[in-house]
mmCIF file of C-alpha atoms in Angstrom:
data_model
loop_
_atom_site.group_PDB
_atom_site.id
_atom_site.type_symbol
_atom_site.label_atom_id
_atom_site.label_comp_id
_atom_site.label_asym_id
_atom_site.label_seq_id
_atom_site.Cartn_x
_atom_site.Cartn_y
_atom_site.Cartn_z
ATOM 1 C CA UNK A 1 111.877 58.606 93.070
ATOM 2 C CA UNK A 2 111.562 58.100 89.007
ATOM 3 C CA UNK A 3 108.382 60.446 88.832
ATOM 4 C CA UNK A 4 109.356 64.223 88.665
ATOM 5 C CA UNK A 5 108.739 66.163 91.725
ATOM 6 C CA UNK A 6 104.614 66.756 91.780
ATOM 7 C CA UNK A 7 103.051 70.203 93.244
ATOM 8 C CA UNK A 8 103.653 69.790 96.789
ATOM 9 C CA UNK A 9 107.254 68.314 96.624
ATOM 10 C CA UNK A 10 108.318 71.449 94.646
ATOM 11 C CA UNK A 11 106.189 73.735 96.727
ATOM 12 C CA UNK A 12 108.088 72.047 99.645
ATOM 13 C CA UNK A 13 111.522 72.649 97.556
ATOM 14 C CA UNK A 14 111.256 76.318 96.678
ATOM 15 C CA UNK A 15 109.615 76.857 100.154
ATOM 16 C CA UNK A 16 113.328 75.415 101.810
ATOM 17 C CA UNK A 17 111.108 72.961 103.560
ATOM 18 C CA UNK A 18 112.142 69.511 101.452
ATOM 19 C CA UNK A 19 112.955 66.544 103.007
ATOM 20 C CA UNK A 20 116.403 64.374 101.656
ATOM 21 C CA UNK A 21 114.143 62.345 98.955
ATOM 22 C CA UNK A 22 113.326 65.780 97.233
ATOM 23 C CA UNK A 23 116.910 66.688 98.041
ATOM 24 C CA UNK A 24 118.454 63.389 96.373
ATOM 25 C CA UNK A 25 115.770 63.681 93.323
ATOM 26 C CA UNK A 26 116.847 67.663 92.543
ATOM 27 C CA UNK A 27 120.247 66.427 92.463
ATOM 28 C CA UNK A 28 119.723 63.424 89.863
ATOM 29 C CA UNK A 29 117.210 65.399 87.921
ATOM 30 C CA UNK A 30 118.592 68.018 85.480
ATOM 31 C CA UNK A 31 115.108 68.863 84.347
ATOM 32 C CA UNK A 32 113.648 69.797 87.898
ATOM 33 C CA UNK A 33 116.222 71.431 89.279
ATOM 34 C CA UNK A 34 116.275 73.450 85.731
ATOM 35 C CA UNK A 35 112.931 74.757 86.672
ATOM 36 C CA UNK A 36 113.386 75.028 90.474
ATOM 37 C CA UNK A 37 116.439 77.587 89.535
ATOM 38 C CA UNK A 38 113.899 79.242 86.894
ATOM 39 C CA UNK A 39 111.160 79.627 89.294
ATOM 40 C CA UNK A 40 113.848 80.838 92.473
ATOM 41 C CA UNK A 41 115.299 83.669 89.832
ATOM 42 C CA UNK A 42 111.750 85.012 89.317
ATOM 43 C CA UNK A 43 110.967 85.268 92.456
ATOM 44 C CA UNK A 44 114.098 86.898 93.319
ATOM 45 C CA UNK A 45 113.273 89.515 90.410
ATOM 46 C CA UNK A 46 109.829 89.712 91.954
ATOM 47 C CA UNK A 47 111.229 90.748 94.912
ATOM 48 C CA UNK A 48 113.792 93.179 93.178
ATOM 49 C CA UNK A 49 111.002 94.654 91.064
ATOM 50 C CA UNK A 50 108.190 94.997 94.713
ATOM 51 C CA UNK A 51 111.491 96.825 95.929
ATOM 52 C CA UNK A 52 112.297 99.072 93.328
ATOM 53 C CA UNK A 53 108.603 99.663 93.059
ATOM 54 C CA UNK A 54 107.693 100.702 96.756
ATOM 55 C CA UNK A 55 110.904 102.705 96.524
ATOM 56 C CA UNK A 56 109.723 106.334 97.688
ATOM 57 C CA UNK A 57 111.900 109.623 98.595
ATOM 58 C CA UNK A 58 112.129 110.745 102.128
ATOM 59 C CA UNK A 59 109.829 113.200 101.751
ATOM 60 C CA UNK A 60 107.289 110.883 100.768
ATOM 61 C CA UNK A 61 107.648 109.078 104.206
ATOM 62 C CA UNK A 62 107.766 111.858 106.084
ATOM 63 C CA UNK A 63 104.733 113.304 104.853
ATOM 64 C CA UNK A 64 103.350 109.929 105.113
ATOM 65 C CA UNK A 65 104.244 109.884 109.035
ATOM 66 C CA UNK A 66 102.854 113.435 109.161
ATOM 67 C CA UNK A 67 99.322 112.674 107.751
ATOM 68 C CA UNK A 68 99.524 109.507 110.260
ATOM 69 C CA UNK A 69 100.122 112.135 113.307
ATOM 70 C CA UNK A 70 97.385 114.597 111.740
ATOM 71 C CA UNK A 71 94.727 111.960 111.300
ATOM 72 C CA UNK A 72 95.851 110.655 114.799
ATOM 73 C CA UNK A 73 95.051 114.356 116.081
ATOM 74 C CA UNK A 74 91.418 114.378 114.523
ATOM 75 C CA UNK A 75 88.834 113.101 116.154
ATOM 76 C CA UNK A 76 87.068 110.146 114.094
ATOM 77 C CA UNK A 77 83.667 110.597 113.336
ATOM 78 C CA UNK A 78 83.338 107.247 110.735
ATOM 79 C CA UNK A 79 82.412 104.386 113.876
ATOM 80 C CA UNK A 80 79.973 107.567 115.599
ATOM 81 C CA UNK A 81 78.155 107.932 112.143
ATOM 82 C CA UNK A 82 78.082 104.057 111.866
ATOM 83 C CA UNK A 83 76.356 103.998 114.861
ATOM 84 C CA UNK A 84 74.300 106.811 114.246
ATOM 85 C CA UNK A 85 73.220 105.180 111.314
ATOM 86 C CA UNK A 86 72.818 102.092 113.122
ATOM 87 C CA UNK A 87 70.340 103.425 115.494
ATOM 88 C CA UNK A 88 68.368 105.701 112.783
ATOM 89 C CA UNK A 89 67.999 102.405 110.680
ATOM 90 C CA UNK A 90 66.135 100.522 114.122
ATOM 91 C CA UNK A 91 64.355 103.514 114.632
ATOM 92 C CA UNK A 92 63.057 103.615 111.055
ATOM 93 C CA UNK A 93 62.439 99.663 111.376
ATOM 94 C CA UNK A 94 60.772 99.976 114.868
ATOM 95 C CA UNK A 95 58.485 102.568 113.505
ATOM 96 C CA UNK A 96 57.358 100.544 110.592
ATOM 97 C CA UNK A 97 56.753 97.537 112.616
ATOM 98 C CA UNK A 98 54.683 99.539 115.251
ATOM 99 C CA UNK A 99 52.875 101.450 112.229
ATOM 100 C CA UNK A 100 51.756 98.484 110.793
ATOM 101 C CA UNK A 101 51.115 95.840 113.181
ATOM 102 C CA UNK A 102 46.796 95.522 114.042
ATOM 103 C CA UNK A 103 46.038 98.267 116.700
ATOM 104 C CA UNK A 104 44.908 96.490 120.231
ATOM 105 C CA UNK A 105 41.766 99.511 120.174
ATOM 106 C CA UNK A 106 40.576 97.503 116.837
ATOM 107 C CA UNK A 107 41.417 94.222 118.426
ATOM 108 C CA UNK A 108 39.251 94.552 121.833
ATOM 109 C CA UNK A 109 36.116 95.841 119.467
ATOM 110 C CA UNK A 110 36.165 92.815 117.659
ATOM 111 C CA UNK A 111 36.532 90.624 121.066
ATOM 112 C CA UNK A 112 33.523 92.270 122.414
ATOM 113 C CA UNK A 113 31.622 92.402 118.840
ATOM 114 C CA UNK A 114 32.447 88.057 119.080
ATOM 115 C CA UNK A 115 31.103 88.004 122.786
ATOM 116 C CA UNK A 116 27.546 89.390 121.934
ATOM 117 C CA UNK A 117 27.577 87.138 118.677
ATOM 118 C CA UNK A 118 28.399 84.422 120.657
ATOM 119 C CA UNK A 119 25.850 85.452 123.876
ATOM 120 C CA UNK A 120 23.161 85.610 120.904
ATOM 121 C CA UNK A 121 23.748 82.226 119.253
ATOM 122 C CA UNK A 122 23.774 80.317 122.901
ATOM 123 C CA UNK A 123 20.612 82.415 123.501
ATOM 124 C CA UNK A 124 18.798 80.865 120.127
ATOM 125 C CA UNK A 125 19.807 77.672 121.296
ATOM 126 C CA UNK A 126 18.424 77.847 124.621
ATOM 127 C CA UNK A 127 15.217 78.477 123.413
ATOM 128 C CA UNK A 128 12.415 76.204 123.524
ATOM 129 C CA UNK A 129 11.124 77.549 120.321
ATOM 130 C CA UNK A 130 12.956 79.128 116.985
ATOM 131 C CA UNK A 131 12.641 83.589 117.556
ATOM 132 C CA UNK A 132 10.328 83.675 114.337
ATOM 133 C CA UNK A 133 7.610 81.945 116.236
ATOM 134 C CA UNK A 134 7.693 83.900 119.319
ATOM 135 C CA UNK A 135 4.665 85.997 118.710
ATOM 136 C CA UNK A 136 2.516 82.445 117.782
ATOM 137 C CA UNK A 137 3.999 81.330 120.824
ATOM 138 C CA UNK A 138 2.329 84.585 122.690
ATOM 139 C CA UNK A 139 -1.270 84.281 121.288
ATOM 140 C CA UNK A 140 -1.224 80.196 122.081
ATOM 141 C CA UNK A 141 -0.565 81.330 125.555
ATOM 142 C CA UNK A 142 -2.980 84.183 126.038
ATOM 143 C CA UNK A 143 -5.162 81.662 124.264
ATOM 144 C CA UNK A 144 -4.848 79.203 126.551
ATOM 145 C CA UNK A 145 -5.065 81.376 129.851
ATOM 146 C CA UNK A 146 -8.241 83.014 128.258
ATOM 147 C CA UNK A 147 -9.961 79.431 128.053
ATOM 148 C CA UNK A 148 -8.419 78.542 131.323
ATOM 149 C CA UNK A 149 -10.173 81.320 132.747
ATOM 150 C CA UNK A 150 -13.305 80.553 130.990
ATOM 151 C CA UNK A 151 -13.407 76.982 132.578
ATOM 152 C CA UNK A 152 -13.129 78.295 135.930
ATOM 153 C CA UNK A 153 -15.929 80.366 135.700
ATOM 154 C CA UNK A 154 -18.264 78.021 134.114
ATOM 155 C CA UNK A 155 -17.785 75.483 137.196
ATOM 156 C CA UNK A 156 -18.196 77.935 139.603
ATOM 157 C CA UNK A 157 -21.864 78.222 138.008
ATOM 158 C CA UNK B 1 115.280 102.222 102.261
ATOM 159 C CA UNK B 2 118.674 101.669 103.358
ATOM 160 C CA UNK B 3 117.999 102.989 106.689
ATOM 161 C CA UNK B 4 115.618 100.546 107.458
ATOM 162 C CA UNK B 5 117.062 97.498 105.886
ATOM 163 C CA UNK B 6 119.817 98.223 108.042
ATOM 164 C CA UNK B 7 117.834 97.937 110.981
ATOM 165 C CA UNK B 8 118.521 95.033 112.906
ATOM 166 C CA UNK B 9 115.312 92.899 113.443
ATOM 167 C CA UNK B 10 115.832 93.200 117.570
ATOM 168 C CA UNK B 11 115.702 97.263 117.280
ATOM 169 C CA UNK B 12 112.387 97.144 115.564
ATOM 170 C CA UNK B 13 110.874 94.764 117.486
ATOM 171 C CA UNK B 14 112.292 96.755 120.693
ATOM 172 C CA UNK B 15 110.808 99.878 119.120
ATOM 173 C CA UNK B 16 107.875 98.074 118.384
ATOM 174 C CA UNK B 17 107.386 96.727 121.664
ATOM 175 C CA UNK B 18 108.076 100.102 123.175
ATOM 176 C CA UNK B 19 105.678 101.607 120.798
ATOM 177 C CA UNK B 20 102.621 99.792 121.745
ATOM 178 C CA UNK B 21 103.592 99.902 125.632
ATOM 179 C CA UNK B 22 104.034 103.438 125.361
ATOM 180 C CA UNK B 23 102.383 104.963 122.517
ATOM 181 C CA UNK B 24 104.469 107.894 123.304
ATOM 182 C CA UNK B 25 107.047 106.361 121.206
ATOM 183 C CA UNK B 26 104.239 105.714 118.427
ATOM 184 C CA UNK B 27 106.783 107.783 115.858
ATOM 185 C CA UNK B 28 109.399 105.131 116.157
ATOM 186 C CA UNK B 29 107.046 102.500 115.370
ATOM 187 C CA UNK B 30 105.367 104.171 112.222
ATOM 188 C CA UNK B 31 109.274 105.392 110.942
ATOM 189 C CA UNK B 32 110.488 101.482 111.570
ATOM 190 C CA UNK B 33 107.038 99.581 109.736
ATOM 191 C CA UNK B 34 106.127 102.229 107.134
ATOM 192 C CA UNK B 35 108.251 100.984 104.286
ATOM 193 C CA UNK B 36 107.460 97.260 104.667
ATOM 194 C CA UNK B 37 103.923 97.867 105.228
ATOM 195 C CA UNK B 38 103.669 100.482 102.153
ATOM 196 C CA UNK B 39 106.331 97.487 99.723
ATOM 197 C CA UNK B 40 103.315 94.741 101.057
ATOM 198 C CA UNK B 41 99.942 96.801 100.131
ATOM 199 C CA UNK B 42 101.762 98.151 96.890
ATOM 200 C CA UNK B 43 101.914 94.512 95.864
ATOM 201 C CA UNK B 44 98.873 93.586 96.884
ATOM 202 C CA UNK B 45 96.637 96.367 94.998
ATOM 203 C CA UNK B 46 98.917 97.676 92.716
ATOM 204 C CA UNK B 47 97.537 101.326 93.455
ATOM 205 C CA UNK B 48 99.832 103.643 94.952
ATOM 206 C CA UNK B 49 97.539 105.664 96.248
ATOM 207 C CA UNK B 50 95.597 103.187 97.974
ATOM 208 C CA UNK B 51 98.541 101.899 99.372
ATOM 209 C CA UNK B 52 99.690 105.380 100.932
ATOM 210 C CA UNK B 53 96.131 106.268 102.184
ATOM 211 C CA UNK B 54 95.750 102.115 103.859
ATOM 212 C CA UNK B 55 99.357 102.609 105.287
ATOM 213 C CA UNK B 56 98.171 105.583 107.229
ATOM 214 C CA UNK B 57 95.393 103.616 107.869
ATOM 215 C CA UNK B 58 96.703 100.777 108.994
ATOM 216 C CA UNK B 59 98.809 103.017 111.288
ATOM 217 C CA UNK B 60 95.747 104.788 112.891
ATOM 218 C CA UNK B 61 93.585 101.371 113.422
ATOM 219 C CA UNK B 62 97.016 99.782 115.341
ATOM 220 C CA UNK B 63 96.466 103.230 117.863
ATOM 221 C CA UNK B 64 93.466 103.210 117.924
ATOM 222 C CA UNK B 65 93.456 99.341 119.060
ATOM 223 C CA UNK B 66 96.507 98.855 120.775
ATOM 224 C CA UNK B 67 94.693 98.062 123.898
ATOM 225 C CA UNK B 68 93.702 94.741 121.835
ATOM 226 C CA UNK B 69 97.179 93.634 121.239
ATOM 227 C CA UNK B 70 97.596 90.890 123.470
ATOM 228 C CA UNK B 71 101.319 89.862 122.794
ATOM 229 C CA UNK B 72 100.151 86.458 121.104
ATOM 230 C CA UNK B 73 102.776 87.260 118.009
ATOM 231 C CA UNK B 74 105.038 90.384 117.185
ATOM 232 C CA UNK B 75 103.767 93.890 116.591
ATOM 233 C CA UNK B 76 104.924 93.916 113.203
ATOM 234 C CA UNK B 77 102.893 90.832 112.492
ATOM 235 C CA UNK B 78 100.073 92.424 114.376
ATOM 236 C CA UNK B 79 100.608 95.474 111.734
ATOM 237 C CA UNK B 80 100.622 93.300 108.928
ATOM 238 C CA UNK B 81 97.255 91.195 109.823
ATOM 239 C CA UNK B 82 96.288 94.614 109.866
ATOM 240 C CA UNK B 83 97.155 95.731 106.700
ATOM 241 C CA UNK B 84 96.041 92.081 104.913
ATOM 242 C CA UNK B 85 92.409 93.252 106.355
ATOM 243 C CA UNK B 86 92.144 96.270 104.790
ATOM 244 C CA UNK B 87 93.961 95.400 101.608
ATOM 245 C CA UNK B 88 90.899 92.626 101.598
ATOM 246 C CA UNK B 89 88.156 94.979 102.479
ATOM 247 C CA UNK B 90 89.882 97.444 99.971
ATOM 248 C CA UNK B 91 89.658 94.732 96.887
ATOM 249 C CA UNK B 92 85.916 94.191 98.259
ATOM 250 C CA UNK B 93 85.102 97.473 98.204
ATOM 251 C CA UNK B 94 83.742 97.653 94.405
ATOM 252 C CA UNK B 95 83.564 101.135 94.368
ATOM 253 C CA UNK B 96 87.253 101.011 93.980
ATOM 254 C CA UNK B 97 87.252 98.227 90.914
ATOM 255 C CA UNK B 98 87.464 100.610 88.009
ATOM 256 C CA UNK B 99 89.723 103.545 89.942
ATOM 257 C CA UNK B 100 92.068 100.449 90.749
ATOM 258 C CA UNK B 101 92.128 98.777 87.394
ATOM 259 C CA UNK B 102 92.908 102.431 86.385
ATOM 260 C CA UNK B 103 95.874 102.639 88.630
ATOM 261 C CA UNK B 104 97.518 99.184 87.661
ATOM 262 C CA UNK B 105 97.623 100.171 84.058
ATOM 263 C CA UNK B 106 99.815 103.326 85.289
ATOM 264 C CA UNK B 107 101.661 101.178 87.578
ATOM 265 C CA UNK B 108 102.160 98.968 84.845
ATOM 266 C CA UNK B 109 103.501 101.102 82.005
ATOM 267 C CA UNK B 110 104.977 104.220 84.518
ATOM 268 C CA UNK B 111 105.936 103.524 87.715
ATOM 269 C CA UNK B 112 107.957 100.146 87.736
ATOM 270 C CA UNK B 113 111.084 100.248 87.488
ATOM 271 C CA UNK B 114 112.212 97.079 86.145
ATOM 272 C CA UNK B 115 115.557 95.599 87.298
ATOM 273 C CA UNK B 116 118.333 95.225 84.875
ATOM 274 C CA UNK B 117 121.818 93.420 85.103
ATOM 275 C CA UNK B 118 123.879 96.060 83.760
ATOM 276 C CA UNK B 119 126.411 93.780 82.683
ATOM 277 C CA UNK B 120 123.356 92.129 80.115
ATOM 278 C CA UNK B 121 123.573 92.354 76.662
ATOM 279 C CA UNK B 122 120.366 94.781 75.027
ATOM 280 C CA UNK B 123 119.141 91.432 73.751
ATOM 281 C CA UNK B 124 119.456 89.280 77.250
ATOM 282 C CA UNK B 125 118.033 92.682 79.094
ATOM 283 C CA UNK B 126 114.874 92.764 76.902
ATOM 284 C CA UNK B 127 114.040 89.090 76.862
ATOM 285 C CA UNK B 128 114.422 88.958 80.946
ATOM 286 C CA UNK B 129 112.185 92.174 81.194
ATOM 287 C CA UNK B 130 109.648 90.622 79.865
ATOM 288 C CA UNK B 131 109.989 86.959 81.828
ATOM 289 C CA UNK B 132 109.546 89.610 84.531
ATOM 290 C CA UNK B 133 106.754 91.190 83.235
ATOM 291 C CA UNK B 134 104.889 88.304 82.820
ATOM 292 C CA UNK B 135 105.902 86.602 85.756
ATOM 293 C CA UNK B 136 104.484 89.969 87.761
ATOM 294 C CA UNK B 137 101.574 89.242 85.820
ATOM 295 C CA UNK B 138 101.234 85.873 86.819
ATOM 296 C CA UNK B 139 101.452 87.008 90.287
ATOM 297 C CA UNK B 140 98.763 89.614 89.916
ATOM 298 C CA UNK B 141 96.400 87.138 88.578
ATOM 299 C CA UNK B 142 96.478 84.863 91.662
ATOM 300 C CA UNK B 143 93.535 84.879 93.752
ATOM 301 C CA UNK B 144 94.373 87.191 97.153
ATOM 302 C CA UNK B 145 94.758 84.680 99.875
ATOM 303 C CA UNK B 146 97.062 83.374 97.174
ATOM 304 C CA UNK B 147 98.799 86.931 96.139
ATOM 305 C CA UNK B 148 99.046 87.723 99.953
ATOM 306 C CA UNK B 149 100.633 84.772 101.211
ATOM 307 C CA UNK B 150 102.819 84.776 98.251
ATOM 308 C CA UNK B 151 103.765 88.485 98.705
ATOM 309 C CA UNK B 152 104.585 87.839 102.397
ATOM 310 C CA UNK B 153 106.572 84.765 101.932
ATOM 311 C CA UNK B 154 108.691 86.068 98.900
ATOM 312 C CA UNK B 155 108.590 89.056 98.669
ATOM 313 C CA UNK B 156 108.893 89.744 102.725
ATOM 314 C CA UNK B 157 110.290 86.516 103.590
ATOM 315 C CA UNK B 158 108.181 85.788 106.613
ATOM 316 C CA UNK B 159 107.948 82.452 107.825
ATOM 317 C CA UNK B 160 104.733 80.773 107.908
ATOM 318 C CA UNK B 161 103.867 81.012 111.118
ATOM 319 C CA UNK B 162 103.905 84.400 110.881
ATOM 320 C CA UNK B 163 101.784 84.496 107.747
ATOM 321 C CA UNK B 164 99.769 82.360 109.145
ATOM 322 C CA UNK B 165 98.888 84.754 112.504
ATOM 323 C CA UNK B 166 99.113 87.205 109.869
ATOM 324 C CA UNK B 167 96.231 86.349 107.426
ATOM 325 C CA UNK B 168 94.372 84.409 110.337
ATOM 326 C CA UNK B 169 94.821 80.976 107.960
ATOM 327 C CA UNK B 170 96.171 77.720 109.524
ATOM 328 C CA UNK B 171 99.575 76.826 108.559
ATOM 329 C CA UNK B 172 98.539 74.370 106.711
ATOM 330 C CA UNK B 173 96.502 76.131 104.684
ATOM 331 C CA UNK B 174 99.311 79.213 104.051
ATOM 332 C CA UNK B 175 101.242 75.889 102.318
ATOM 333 C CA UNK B 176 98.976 74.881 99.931
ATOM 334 C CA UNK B 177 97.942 78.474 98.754
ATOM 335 C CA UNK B 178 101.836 78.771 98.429
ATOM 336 C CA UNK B 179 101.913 75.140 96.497
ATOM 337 C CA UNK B 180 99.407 76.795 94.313
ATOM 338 C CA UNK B 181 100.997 80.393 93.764
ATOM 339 C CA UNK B 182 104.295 78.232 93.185
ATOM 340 C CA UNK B 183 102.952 75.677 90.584
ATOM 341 C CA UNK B 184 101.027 78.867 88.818
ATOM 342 C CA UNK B 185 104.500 80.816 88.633
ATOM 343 C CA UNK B 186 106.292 77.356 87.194
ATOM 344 C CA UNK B 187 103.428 76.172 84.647
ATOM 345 C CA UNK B 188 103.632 80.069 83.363
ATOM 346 C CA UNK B 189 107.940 80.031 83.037
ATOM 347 C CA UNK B 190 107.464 76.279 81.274
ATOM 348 C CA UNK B 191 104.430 78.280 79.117
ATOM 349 C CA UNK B 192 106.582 81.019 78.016
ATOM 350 C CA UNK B 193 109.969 78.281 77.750
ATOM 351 C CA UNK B 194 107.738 76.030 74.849
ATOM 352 C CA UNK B 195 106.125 80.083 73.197
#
């Protein structure tokens, strides 16, 4: 290996997980293993320094351990009022829906109002003669029975 | 401290198994994972109070689930997935942003106590203070999958296995977020080698 160790090889090496290759190339290369010792001390003073920094006194974990058996003792009300406010949220959502949505009262007039539009327009187009004319229609006929009766009685003479 | 890192690995997880089959014995289990759990959230958020307040919490949640523990990996990884979640929903939690960034400034400048070889000279002390310093800084600035895997390798030594059941990553992916946190620490020592 001429190339120095890339990302994952020293990942590998500071991890403890490097094969012999890595192994052979720390040992011919003063320049890796330089920085593999530099980056293995700072960790190490990482770990010192998360120590030294989590370091409490006793009392500290024993009132720690207390307030762990005290909130064990109270009953939880955080997942009820979750699920309160769950179901006040559907509620709220249900209502809106039902508040807004067409009412069916509204719907059937309209359905019936369509019917008799409908009843009328088949009605018009039945006909034998447009509604405007009906009355013209009603004179031609008493017209026509008047002379028809006329006829009749002028044979019978 | 002491007391615990004393503790053979066997006894906890005995009193950690004992703990969740009897949660009579739930003291033992919260005097034995405490520390670790408070060193590992403490890293993570850099917020002691946070840290004390998700302890307890992480403590509770374990109770309050225990019947979900299935045995698939070790009660004190079980813990620690545990604490990972709420140290995640903790950083996600934006009402928290400013209180935190409040906190790490006074973790930064009080409450660290900074290691130093006694046998150093003043000179050698100072100049590996700050390496330190900025190496913790380096650390801090990783992204959190990154700072939590890199916390429970290094700083708790866990294998990756266990990270990896603890963070709910493949092992795989625990690697390369280590690869990354690795190279970031490196580049920064080579950085402050050329300064």
């Amino acid at each position: 290996m001429n190339a120095h160790l890339n990302e994952q090889q020293f990942g590998e090496l500071i991890l403890g997980t490097g094969n012999e290759e890595i192994a052979r190339h720390i040992e011919a290369c003063d320049l890796c293993r330089a920085e593999a010792d530099s980056v293995r001390t700072a960790i190490s003073a990482c770990r010192q320094l998360a120590n030294n920094t989590a370091a409490r006194d006793e009392i500290f974990w024993a009132r720690q351990r207390l307030a762990v058996r005290q909130r064990l003792a109270r009953p939880r009300f955080v997942p009820h009022v979750r699920w309160v406010a769950t179901a006040a949220m559907v509620l709220v959502v249900s209502a809106a829906f039902l508040l807004t949505r067409p009412q069916p009262v509204q719907r059937a007039n309209d359905d019936a109002a369509d019917d008799v539009l409908l009843q009328q327009v088949q009605s018009d187009i039945e006909r034998d003669y447009p509604a405007a004319l009906a009355p013209a229609v009603l004179i031609d006929e008493e017209r026509n029975s008047a002379l028809s009766a006329g006829a009749g009685q002028s044979s019978n003479h | 401290m002491e007391q615990i890192a004393a503790t053979e690995m066997a006894d906890v997880q005995e009193i950690a198994g004992r703990a969740v089959a009897d949660f009579g014995d739930f003291d033992a289990l919260v005097l034995a994972e405490q520390r670790r759990i408070y060193r590992v959230l403490l890293a993570m958020l850099r917020d002691p109070d946070a840290a004390d307040n998700l302890t307890q919490e992480c403590f509770l949640q374990a109770y309050e689930h225990r019947k979900r523990f299935r045995g698939e990996c070790s009660v004190r990884t079980w813990l620690m997935r545990i604490a990972i979640n709420l140290a995640r929903d903790h950083v996600k939690s934006r009402r928290w942003q400013f209180w935190r960034s409040l906190f790490s400034e006074s973790v930064g400048s009080e409450e660290r106590v900074e290691p130093a070889d006694p046998r150093a000279s003043p000179e050698h002390s100072l100049l590996a203070r700050e390496r330190l310093a900025h190496v913790s800084a380096v650390v801090d600035s990783l992204p959190n999958q990154q700072r939590a895997v890199f916390v429970l390798r290094f700083l708790e030594e866990m294998s990756i296995e266990e990270i990896a059941q603890a963070t709910s990553l493949r092992p795989g992916t625990v690697k390369a977020h280590l690869f990354r946190a690795v190279s970031a620490v490196k580049g920064h020592l080579k950085e402050r080698k050329n300064q």
